[in-house]
Amino acid sequence: MADVPGIARQLTMGCFFFKIMTEKLKVPSPKKIKKSKYTHCQFRVRLGARKSAYMMYRGPPVPNVVGLTAKQAVRRITHNCPGLRCAVIRPDEMQTMCYVSNRVCLNVNRYNKVVRAPQIG
């Protein structure tokens, strides 16, 4: 019976210590956290819109180079439109579906002649 008050004292001290520690490590509930003005999706859309407006090609129109060799077509396009990059796509190569506004795709045949009108993207 002499040990019972000692155990009770240790339990009360333990509870007191636990209460102090939990108050120090208290994490705010999600309801109390300040909500930002924009949601994550809105922020992504805003950044994407800004980036695409920056990357838009606003130069002169791409010249028609159907029938020329790939080398001549690249030379003519880079001379008339210096902001564009030319990508020569052979008949057995896969074409990327990624849209880049400063890239011109030139589709050539096996004789290295441009067969389709150049397209930006």
PDB file of C-alpha atoms in Angstrom:
ATOM      1  CA  MET A   1       0.000   0.000   0.000  1.00  0.00           C
ATOM      2  CA  ALA A   2       2.926   2.325   0.524  1.00  0.00           C
ATOM      3  CA  ASP A   3       3.711   2.104  -3.176  1.00  0.00           C
ATOM      4  CA  VAL A   4       0.246   3.243  -4.299  1.00  0.00           C
ATOM      5  CA  PRO A   5       0.772   6.975  -3.508  1.00  0.00           C
ATOM      6  CA  GLY A   6       4.176   6.857  -5.215  1.00  0.00           C
ATOM      7  CA  ILE A   7       2.664   5.288  -8.334  1.00  0.00           C
ATOM      8  CA  ALA A   8      -0.178   7.823  -8.292  1.00  0.00           C
ATOM      9  CA  ARG A   9       2.357  10.651  -8.008  1.00  0.00           C
ATOM     10  CA  GLN A  10       4.342   9.259 -10.960  1.00  0.00           C
ATOM     11  CA  LEU A  11       1.182   8.909 -13.034  1.00  0.00           C
ATOM     12  CA  THR A  12       0.110  12.486 -12.322  1.00  0.00           C
ATOM     13  CA  MET A  13       3.603  13.765 -13.129  1.00  0.00           C
ATOM     14  CA  GLY A  14       3.563  11.706 -16.325  1.00  0.00           C
ATOM     15  CA  CYS A  15       0.180  13.141 -17.331  1.00  0.00           C
ATOM     16  CA  PHE A  16       1.386  16.675 -16.546  1.00  0.00           C
ATOM     17  CA  PHE A  17       4.545  16.148 -18.640  1.00  0.00           C
ATOM     18  CA  PHE A  18       2.506  14.643 -21.476  1.00  0.00           C
ATOM     19  CA  LYS A  19       0.167  17.663 -21.459  1.00  0.00           C
ATOM     20  CA  ILE A  20       3.092  20.100 -21.630  1.00  0.00           C
ATOM     21  CA  MET A  21       4.732  18.193 -24.477  1.00  0.00           C
ATOM     22  CA  THR A  22       1.538  17.946 -26.514  1.00  0.00           C
ATOM     23  CA  GLU A  23       0.944  21.684 -26.180  1.00  0.00           C
ATOM     24  CA  LYS A  24       4.464  22.385 -27.447  1.00  0.00           C
ATOM     25  CA  LEU A  25       4.055  20.045 -30.394  1.00  0.00           C
ATOM     26  CA  LYS A  26       0.533  21.113 -31.223  1.00  0.00           C
ATOM     27  CA  VAL A  27      -0.215  21.033 -34.947  1.00  0.00           C
ATOM     28  CA  PRO A  28      -2.948  23.356 -36.207  1.00  0.00           C
ATOM     29  CA  SER A  29      -6.013  21.639 -37.563  1.00  0.00           C
ATOM     30  CA  PRO A  30      -6.744  21.920 -41.298  1.00  0.00           C
ATOM     31  CA  LYS A  31      -9.735  24.132 -40.541  1.00  0.00           C
ATOM     32  CA  LYS A  32      -7.520  26.770 -38.905  1.00  0.00           C
ATOM     33  CA  ILE A  33      -4.916  26.880 -41.694  1.00  0.00           C
ATOM     34  CA  LYS A  34      -5.293  29.957 -43.892  1.00  0.00           C
ATOM     35  CA  LYS A  35      -6.483  29.035 -47.328  1.00  0.00           C
ATOM     36  CA  SER A  36      -4.682  30.675 -50.227  1.00  0.00           C
ATOM     37  CA  LYS A  37      -6.437  32.697 -52.866  1.00  0.00           C
ATOM     38  CA  TYR A  38      -5.660  30.243 -55.676  1.00  0.00           C
ATOM     39  CA  THR A  39      -6.072  26.511 -55.738  1.00  0.00           C
ATOM     40  CA  HIS A  40      -3.286  24.321 -57.098  1.00  0.00           C
ATOM     41  CA  CYS A  41      -5.072  23.786 -60.421  1.00  0.00           C
ATOM     42  CA  GLN A  42      -5.694  27.497 -60.956  1.00  0.00           C
ATOM     43  CA  PHE A  43      -2.025  28.236 -60.310  1.00  0.00           C
ATOM     44  CA  ARG A  44      -0.937  25.653 -62.876  1.00  0.00           C
ATOM     45  CA  VAL A  45      -3.326  27.070 -65.471  1.00  0.00           C
ATOM     46  CA  ARG A  46      -2.087  30.597 -64.866  1.00  0.00           C
ATOM     47  CA  LEU A  47       1.566  29.577 -65.268  1.00  0.00           C
ATOM     48  CA  GLY A  48       0.810  27.500 -68.345  1.00  0.00           C
ATOM     49  CA  ALA A  49      -1.092  30.359 -69.969  1.00  0.00           C
ATOM     50  CA  ARG A  50       1.769  32.749 -69.333  1.00  0.00           C
ATOM     51  CA  LYS A  51       4.316  30.314 -70.738  1.00  0.00           C
ATOM     52  CA  SER A  52       2.372  29.585 -73.912  1.00  0.00           C
ATOM     53  CA  ALA A  53       1.847  33.298 -74.591  1.00  0.00           C
ATOM     54  CA  TYR A  54       5.598  33.783 -74.222  1.00  0.00           C
ATOM     55  CA  MET A  55       6.422  30.888 -76.537  1.00  0.00           C
ATOM     56  CA  MET A  56       4.016  31.849 -79.343  1.00  0.00           C
ATOM     57  CA  TYR A  57       5.676  32.370 -82.716  1.00  0.00           C
ATOM     58  CA  ARG A  58       4.684  35.779 -84.042  1.00  0.00           C
ATOM     59  CA  GLY A  59       7.077  36.091 -86.946  1.00  0.00           C
ATOM     60  CA  PRO A  60       6.598  36.117 -90.718  1.00  0.00           C
ATOM     61  CA  PRO A  61       4.770  33.207 -92.367  1.00  0.00           C
ATOM     62  CA  VAL A  62       6.740  30.095 -93.210  1.00  0.00           C
ATOM     63  CA  PRO A  63       7.663  30.009 -96.938  1.00  0.00           C
ATOM     64  CA  ASN A  64       6.412  27.186 -99.137  1.00  0.00           C
ATOM     65  CA  VAL A  65       9.284  24.764 -99.678  1.00  0.00           C
ATOM     66  CA  VAL A  66       7.522  21.714-101.154  1.00  0.00           C
ATOM     67  CA  GLY A  67       9.768  20.059-103.751  1.00  0.00           C
ATOM     68  CA  LEU A  68      13.063  21.467-102.441  1.00  0.00           C
ATOM     69  CA  THR A  69      15.716  19.340-100.785  1.00  0.00           C
ATOM     70  CA  ALA A  70      15.788  19.330 -96.993  1.00  0.00           C
ATOM     71  CA  LYS A  71      19.010  21.347 -96.871  1.00  0.00           C
ATOM     72  CA  GLN A  72      17.642  24.064 -99.172  1.00  0.00           C
ATOM     73  CA  ALA A  73      14.342  24.147 -97.262  1.00  0.00           C
ATOM     74  CA  VAL A  74      16.098  24.557 -93.900  1.00  0.00           C
ATOM     75  CA  ARG A  75      18.271  27.333 -95.331  1.00  0.00           C
ATOM     76  CA  ARG A  76      15.261  29.192 -96.791  1.00  0.00           C
ATOM     77  CA  ILE A  77      13.166  28.882 -93.612  1.00  0.00           C
ATOM     78  CA  THR A  78      15.965  30.007 -91.271  1.00  0.00           C
ATOM     79  CA  HIS A  79      16.744  32.932 -93.610  1.00  0.00           C
ATOM     80  CA  ASN A  80      13.114  34.148 -93.776  1.00  0.00           C
ATOM     81  CA  CYS A  81      12.137  33.257 -90.188  1.00  0.00           C
ATOM     82  CA  PRO A  82      15.206  33.429 -87.909  1.00  0.00           C
ATOM     83  CA  GLY A  83      13.237  32.530 -84.757  1.00  0.00           C
ATOM     84  CA  LEU A  84      12.294  29.053 -85.981  1.00  0.00           C
ATOM     85  CA  ARG A  85      14.053  25.705 -85.593  1.00  0.00           C
ATOM     86  CA  CYS A  86      13.706  23.125 -88.354  1.00  0.00           C
ATOM     87  CA  ALA A  87      13.154  19.429 -87.667  1.00  0.00           C
ATOM     88  CA  VAL A  88      13.591  17.167 -90.695  1.00  0.00           C
ATOM     89  CA  ILE A  89      11.387  14.080 -90.368  1.00  0.00           C
ATOM     90  CA  ARG A  90      12.250  11.115 -92.575  1.00  0.00           C
ATOM     91  CA  PRO A  91       9.547   8.648 -93.735  1.00  0.00           C
ATOM     92  CA  ASP A  92      10.586   5.925 -91.269  1.00  0.00           C
ATOM     93  CA  GLU A  93      10.940   8.219 -88.227  1.00  0.00           C
ATOM     94  CA  MET A  94       8.304   8.804 -85.585  1.00  0.00           C
ATOM     95  CA  GLN A  95       7.065  12.350 -85.134  1.00  0.00           C
ATOM     96  CA  THR A  96       6.615  13.750 -81.646  1.00  0.00           C
ATOM     97  CA  MET A  97       3.173  14.949 -80.613  1.00  0.00           C
ATOM     98  CA  CYS A  98       4.692  17.595 -78.343  1.00  0.00           C
ATOM     99  CA  TYR A  99       3.705  21.054 -79.616  1.00  0.00           C
ATOM    100  CA  VAL A 100       6.566  23.542 -79.714  1.00  0.00           C
ATOM    101  CA  SER A 101       5.692  26.869 -81.291  1.00  0.00           C
ATOM    102  CA  ASN A 102       9.180  27.704 -82.563  1.00  0.00           C
ATOM    103  CA  ARG A 103       9.744  24.394 -84.383  1.00  0.00           C
ATOM    104  CA  VAL A 104       8.923  23.663 -88.026  1.00  0.00           C
ATOM    105  CA  CYS A 105       8.431  20.042 -89.065  1.00  0.00           C
ATOM    106  CA  LEU A 106       9.633  19.192 -92.568  1.00  0.00           C
ATOM    107  CA  ASN A 107       8.406  15.838 -93.892  1.00  0.00           C
ATOM    108  CA  VAL A 108      10.751  14.477 -96.548  1.00  0.00           C
ATOM    109  CA  ASN A 109      10.643  11.387 -98.760  1.00  0.00           C
ATOM    110  CA  ARG A 110      13.411   8.850 -99.328  1.00  0.00           C
ATOM    111  CA  TYR A 111      15.038  11.162-101.895  1.00  0.00           C
ATOM    112  CA  ASN A 112      15.325  13.915 -99.250  1.00  0.00           C
ATOM    113  CA  LYS A 113      12.727  16.172-100.932  1.00  0.00           C
ATOM    114  CA  VAL A 114      10.049  17.973 -98.911  1.00  0.00           C
ATOM    115  CA  VAL A 115       6.678  16.334 -99.648  1.00  0.00           C
ATOM    116  CA  ARG A 116       4.275  18.243 -97.362  1.00  0.00           C
ATOM    117  CA  ALA A 117       3.882  21.914 -96.537  1.00  0.00           C
ATOM    118  CA  PRO A 118       5.902  22.807 -93.423  1.00  0.00           C
ATOM    119  CA  GLN A 119       3.883  23.068 -90.241  1.00  0.00           C
ATOM    120  CA  ILE A 120       4.699  24.848 -87.001  1.00  0.00           C
ATOM    121  CA  GLY A 121       4.582  22.621 -83.965  1.00  0.00           C
TER     122      GLY A 121
END
